[in-house]
Short mmCIF file of C-alpha atoms and ligand atoms in Angstrom, two decimals:
data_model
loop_
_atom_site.label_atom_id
_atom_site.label_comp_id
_atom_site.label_asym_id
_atom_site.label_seq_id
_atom_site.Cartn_x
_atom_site.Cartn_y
_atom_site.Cartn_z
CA UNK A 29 0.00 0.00 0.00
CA UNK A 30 1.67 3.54 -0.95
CA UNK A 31 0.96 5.80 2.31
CA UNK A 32 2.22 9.26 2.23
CA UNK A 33 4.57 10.80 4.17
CA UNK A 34 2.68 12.08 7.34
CA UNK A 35 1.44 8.45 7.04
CA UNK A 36 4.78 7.12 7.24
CA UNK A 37 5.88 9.40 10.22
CA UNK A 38 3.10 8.54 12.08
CA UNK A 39 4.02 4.55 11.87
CA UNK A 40 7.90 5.46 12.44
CA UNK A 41 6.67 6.98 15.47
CA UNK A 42 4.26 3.88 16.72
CA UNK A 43 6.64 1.02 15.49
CA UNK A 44 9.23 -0.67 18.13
CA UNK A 45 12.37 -2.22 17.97
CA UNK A 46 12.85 -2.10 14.03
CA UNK A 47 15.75 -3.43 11.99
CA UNK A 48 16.79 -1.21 9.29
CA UNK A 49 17.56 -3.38 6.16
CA UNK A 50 20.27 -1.85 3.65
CA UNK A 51 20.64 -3.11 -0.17
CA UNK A 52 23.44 -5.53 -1.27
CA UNK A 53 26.81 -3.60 -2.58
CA UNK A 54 25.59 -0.76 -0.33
CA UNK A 55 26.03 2.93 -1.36
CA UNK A 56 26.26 6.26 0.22
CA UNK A 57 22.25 6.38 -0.25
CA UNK A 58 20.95 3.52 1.23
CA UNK A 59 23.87 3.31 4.44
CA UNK A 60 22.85 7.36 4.81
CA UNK A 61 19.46 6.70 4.45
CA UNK A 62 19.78 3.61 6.97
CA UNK A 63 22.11 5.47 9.63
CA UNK A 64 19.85 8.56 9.35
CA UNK A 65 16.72 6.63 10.52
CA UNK A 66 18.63 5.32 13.17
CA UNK A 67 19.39 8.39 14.62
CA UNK A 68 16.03 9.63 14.06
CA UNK A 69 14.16 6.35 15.56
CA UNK A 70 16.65 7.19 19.17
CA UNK A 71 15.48 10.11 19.17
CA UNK A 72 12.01 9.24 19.22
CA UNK A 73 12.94 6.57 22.14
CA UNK A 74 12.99 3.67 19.28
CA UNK A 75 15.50 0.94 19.57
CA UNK A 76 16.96 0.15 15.85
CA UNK A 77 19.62 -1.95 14.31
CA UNK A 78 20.61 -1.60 10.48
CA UNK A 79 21.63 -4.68 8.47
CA UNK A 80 22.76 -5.60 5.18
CA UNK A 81 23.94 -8.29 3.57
CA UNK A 82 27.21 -6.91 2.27
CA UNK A 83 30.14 -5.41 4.40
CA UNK A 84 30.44 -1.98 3.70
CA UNK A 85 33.24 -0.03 1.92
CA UNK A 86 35.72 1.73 4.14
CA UNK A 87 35.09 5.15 3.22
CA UNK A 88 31.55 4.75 5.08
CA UNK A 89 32.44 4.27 8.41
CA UNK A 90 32.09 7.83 9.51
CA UNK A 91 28.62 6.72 9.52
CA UNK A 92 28.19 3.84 11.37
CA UNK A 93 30.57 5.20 13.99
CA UNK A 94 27.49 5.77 16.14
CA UNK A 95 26.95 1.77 16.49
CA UNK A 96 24.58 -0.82 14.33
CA UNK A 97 22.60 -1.17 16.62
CA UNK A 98 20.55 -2.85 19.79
CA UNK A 99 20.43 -6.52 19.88
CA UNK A 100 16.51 -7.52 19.98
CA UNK A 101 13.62 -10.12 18.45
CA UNK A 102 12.58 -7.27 15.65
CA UNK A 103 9.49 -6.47 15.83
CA UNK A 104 9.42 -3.97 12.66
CA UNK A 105 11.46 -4.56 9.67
CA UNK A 106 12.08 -1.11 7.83
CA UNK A 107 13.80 -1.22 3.79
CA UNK A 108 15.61 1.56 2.72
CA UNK A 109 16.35 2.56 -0.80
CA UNK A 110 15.51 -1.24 -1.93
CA UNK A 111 13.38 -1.50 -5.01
CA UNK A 112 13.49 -5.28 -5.13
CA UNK A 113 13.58 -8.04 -2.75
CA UNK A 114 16.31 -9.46 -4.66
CA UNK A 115 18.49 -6.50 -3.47
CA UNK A 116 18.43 -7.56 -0.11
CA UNK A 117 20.88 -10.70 -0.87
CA UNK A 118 21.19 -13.21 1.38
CA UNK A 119 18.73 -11.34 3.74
CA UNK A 120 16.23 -12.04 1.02
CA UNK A 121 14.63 -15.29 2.60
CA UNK A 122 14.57 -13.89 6.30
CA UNK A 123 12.61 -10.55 5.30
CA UNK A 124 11.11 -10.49 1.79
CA UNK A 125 7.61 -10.61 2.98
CA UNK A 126 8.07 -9.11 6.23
CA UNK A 127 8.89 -5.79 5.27
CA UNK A 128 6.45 -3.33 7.25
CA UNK A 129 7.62 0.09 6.02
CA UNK A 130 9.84 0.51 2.47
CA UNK A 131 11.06 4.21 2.26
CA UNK A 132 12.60 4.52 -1.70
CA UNK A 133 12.95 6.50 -4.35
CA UNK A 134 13.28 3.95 -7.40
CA UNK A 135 10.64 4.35 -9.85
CA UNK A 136 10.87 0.23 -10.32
CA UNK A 137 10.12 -0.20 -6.85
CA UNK A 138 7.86 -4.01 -7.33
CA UNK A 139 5.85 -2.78 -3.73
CA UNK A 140 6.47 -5.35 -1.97
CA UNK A 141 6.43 -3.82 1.41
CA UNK A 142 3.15 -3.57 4.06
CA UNK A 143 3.55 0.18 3.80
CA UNK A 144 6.07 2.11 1.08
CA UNK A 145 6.74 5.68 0.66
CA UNK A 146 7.93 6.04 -2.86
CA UNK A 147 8.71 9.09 -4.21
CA UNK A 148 10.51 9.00 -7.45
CA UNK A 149 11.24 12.42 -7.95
CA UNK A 150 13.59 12.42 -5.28
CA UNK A 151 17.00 12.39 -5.71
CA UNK A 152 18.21 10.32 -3.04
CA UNK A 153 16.15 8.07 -0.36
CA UNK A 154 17.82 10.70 1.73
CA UNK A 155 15.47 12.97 0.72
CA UNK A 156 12.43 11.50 2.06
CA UNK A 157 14.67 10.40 5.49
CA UNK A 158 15.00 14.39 6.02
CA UNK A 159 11.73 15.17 5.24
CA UNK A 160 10.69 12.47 7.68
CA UNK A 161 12.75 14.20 10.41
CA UNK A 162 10.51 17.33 9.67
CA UNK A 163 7.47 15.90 9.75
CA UNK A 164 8.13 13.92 13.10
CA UNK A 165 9.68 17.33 14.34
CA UNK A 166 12.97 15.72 15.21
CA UNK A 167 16.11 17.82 16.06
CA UNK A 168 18.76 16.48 13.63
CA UNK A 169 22.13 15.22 15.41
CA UNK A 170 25.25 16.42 13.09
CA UNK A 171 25.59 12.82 12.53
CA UNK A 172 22.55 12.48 11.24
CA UNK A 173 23.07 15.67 8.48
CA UNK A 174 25.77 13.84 7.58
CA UNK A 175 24.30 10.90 6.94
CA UNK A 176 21.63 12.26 4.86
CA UNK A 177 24.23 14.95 3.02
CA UNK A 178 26.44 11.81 2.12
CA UNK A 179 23.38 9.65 0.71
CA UNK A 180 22.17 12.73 -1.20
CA UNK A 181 25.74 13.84 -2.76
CA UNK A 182 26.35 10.05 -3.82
CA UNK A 183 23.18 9.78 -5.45
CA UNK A 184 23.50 13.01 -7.30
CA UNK A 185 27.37 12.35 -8.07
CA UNK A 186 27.90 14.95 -5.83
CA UNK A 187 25.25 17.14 -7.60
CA UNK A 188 25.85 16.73 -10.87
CA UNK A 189 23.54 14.06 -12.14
CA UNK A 190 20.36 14.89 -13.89
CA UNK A 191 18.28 13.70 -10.75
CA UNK A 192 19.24 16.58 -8.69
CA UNK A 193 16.76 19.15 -8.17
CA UNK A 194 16.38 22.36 -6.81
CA UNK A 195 15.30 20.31 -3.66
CA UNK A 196 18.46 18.30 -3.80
CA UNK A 197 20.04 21.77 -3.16
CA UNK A 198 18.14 22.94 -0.98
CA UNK A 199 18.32 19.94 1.21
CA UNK A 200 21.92 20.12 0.73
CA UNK A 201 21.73 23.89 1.88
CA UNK A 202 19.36 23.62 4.84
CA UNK A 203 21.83 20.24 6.52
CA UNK A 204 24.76 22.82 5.59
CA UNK A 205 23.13 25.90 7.23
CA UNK A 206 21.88 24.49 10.97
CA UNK A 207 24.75 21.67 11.23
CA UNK A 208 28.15 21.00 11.56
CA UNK A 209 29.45 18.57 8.35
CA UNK A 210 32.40 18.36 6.82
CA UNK A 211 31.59 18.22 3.60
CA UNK A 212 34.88 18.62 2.09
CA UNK A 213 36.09 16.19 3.83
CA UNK A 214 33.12 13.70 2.76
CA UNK A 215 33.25 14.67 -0.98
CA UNK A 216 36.66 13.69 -1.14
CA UNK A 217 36.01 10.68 0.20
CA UNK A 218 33.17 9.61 -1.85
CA UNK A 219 34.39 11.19 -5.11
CA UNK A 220 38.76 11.81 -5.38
CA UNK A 221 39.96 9.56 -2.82
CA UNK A 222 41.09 5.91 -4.74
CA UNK A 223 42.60 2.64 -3.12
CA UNK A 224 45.99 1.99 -5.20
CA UNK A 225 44.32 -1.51 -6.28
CA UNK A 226 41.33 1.25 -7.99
CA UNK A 227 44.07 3.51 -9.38
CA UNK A 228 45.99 0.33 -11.18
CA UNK A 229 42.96 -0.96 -12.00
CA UNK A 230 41.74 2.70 -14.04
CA UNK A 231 44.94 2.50 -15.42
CA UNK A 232 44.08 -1.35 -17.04
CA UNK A 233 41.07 -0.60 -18.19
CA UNK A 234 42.02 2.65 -19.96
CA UNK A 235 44.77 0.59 -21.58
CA UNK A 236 42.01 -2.03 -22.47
CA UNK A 237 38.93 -0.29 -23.52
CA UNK A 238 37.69 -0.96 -27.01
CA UNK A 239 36.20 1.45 -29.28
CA UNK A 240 33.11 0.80 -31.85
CA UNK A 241 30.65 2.16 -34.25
CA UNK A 242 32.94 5.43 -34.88
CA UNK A 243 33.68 5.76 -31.11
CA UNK A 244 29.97 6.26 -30.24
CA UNK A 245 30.67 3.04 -27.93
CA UNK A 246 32.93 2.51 -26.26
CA UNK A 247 33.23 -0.92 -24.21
CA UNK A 248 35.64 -2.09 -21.28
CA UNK A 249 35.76 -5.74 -20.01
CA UNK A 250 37.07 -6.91 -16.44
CA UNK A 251 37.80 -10.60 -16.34
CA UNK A 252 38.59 -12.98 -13.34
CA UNK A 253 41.80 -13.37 -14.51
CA UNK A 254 42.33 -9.37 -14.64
CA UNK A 255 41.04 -8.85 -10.89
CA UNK A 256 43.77 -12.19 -10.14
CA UNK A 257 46.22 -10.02 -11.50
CA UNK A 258 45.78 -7.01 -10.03
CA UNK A 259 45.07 -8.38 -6.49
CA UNK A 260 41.65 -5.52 -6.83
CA UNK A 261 38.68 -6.46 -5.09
CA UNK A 262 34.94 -5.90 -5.91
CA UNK A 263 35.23 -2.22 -3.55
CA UNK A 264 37.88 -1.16 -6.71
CA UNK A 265 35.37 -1.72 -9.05
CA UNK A 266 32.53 0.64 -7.28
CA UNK A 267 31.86 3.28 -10.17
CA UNK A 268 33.63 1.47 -12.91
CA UNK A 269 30.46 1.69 -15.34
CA UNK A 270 31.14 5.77 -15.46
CA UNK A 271 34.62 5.32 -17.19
CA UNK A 272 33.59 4.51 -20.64
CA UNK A 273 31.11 7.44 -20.82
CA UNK A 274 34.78 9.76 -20.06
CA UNK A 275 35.49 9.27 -23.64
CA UNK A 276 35.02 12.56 -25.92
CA UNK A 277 31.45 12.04 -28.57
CA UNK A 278 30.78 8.46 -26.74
CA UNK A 279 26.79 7.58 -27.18
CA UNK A 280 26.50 4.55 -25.04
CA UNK A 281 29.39 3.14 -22.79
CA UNK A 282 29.31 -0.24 -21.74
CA UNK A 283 31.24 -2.07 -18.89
CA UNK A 284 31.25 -6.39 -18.74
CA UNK A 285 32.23 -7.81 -15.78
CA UNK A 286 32.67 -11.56 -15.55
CA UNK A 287 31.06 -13.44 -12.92
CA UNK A 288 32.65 -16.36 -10.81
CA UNK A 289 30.06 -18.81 -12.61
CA UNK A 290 30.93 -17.53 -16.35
CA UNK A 291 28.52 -15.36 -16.83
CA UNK A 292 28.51 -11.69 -17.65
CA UNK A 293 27.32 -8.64 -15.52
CA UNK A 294 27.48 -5.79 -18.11
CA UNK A 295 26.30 -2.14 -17.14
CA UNK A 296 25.04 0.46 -19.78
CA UNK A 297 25.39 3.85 -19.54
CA UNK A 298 24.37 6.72 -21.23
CA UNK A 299 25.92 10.43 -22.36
CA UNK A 300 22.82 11.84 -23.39
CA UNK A 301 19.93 10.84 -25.65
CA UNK A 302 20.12 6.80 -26.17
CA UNK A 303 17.74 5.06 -23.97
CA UNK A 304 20.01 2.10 -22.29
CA UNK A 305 17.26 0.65 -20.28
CA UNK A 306 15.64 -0.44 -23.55
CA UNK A 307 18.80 -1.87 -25.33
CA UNK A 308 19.24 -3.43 -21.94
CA UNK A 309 15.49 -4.78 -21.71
CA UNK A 310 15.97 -6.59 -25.35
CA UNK A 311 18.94 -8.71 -23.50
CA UNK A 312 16.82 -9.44 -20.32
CA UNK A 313 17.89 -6.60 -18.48
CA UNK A 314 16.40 -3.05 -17.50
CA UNK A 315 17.33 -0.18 -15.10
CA UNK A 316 17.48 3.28 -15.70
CA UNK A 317 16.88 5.62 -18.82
CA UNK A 318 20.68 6.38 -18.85
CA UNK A 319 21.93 3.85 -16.27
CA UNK A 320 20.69 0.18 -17.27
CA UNK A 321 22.43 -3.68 -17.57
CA UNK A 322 21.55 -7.19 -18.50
CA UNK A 323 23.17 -10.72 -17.55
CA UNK A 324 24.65 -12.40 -21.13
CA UNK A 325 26.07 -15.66 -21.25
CA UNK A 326 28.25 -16.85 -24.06
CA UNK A 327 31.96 -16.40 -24.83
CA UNK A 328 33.13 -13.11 -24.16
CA UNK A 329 33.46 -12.59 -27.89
CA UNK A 330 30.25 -13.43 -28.27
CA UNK A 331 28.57 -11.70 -25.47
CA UNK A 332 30.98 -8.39 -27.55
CA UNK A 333 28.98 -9.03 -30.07
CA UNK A 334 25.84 -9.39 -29.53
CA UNK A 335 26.02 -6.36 -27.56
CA UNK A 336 27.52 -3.85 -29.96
CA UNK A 337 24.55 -5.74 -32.05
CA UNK A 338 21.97 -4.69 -30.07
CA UNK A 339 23.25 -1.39 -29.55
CA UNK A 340 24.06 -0.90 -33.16
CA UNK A 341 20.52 -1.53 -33.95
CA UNK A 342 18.87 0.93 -31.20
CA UNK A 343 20.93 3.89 -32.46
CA UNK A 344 20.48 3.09 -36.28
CA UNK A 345 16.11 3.36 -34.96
CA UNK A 346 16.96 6.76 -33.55
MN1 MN B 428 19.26 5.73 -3.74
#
C-alpha cells in the first residue's frame, strides 16, 4: 500500500524495535538513508539496528561510527532505498515478505512492502529520510546531516547528475546551514579519494577499452583473470560503469564484468539521448533511462557481439 509521508511518520513513530535493512553492494544512499533513521528512531525513544547483507566499503564508516545497533527479536522490519527483494541478498529469505515500512525512491520499486513511501522524484532516499525528520519534528544530530548529506551527494554524483533538483540543493543547503558537516572532507572521500588496487585498475582498463561504431561506444571488459592479477577487489570496481562514458562524442558506454560462474554482468550507460534501459530490456535486463544492464552468457566474444549488435541496432532506430 503507498501511504504518504505524514502516514509514514506517524508509523515510524508507533513502530518498536525495528531493523533497518540496507541493499546488497551498499552505497552512500541507502547506508545514509539507513544510519539517518537510526538516529532519528533514538530520538524518538525507538531501539533500531541496520543490516545488510554486504560489508560496507571503508570510506563509510564515519557513519556507522554511532553503532549498528541494539540486539533484539525485531518487531518492525524497515527497507531503505531497496526496489526489489532481490536486493536484499542473502537477507532475502529472512525478510522479503516481512517488510512493514519501504522508504525509496526507485521508480521500479515491485511494492512489496506492508507500507512504502515512494517518491521518485527524489534524488536520493535521503530525501524522504529528512523530510521524515521534519514531519516527526525531530532535532537532527550532526551525525545524522551527515548521513543524509552523504546519501544525497552520492546519489546526485555529488550534484551533478540529472536527478538533482532544486530540492536536492536545498536539502543540501538547509543540513549545511543548521549543522556541523564536513563536507569537504566527505566529498573527497566519496568522489577523489582511490585505493591503489582502484588507481591500477583505471589504469588497465584505460589501456584495455575498445572502441566501436565510430567511437559512439565505447566498451571495457574486467575478467577474473584481470582482478587475479591485479590483487583488486569488488570495492575497486565501485563506479567502474562511469569510465567509458569519459570518452570525448561516446553515445553509449558499456562495462562487462565476468562473474565467478561464467557469466557476464554488463552495465550500460548513457551520455545523453540513447535510452540504455531499452537496449538493456531486449537482453533481459532493465534499469534506468541512462543507467541500465543485463546478464549475457556466451563467450566473451560473443557476449561483444551481440552487444555492440543490439546497440548498433537501437541507435540506427533513432
Ligand atoms: Mn538511492
Amino acid at each position: 500500500m503507498r501511504i504518504n509521508l505524514k502516514e509514514a511518520a506517524e508509523f515510524l513513530k508507533s513502530c518498536k524495535d525495528a531493523v533497518i535493512i540496507t541493499h546488497q553492494s551498499p552505497d552512500g544512499d541507502c547506508i545514509g538513508a539507513g544510519f539517518a533513521l537510526r538516529d532519528i528512531l533514538a530520538m524518538l525513544g525507538i531501539r533500531s539496528r541496520v543490516i545488510c547483507s554486504d560489508e560496507f566499503p571503508k570510506r563509510y564508516a564515519f557513519m556507522t561510527k554511532t553503532g549498528w545497533g541494539e540486539d533484539f527479536e525485531p518487531q518492525t522490519v524497515i527497507a531503505v532505498d531497496i526496489a526489489d527483494t532481490q536486493l536484499m541478498g542473502n537477507l532475502r529469505e529472512e525478510y522479503e515478505n516481512k517488510v512493514d515500512l519501504c522508504i525509496d525512491h526507485h521508480i521500479s520499486n515491485i511494492e512489496y512492502a506492508e507500507r512504502l513511501l515512494l517518491d521518485p522524484d527524489a534524488a536520493a532516499t535521503c530525501e524522504l529520510i529528512y523530510e521524515l525528520a521534519k514531519e516527526l519534528g525531530v532535532e537532527l544530530t550532526d551525525h545524522c546531516a551527515a548521513c543524509i548529506y552523504t546519501g544525497i551527494a552520492t546519489d546526485t554524483g555529488c550534484f551533478k547528475y540529472e536527478c538533482t533538483t532544486v530540492r536536492s540543493h536545498e536539502i543540501a543547503a538547509e543540513l549545511m546551514r543548521n549543522h556541523k558537516i564536513r563536507y569537504a572532507a566527505i566529498n573527497r572521500e566519496m568522489f577523489d579519494v582511490k585505493s591503489i588496487g582502484r588507481l591500477k585498475m583505471e589504469r588497465i582498463v584505460t589501456d584495455l577499452m575498445e572502441y566501436y561504431l565510430d567511437n559512439k561506444v565505447t566498451m571495457i571488459c574486467i575478467t577474473n583473470k584481470i582482478l587475479n592479477e591485479l590483487g583488486v577487489d569488488a570495492n575497486d570496481l565501485d563506479g567502474c560503469a562511469s569510465i567509458p562514458l569519459q570518452v570525448e562524442g561516446v553515445e553509449v558506454g558499456i562495462t562487462i564484468k565476468e562473474r565467478e560462474d561464467g557469466a557476464f554482468k554488463v552495465s550500460m550507460r548513457s551520455a545523453d539521448d540513447v535510452n540504455v534501459s531499452a537496449i538493456c530490456q531486449k537482453l533481459g535486463g532493465g534499469g534506468h533511462v541512462k543507467a541500465a544492464g543485463c546478464l549475457v552468457t556466451g563467450t566473451l566474444e560473443e557476449v561483444k557481439e551481440k552487444l555492440v549488435e543490439t546497440v548498433r541496432q537501437s541507435l540506427e532506430v533513432e
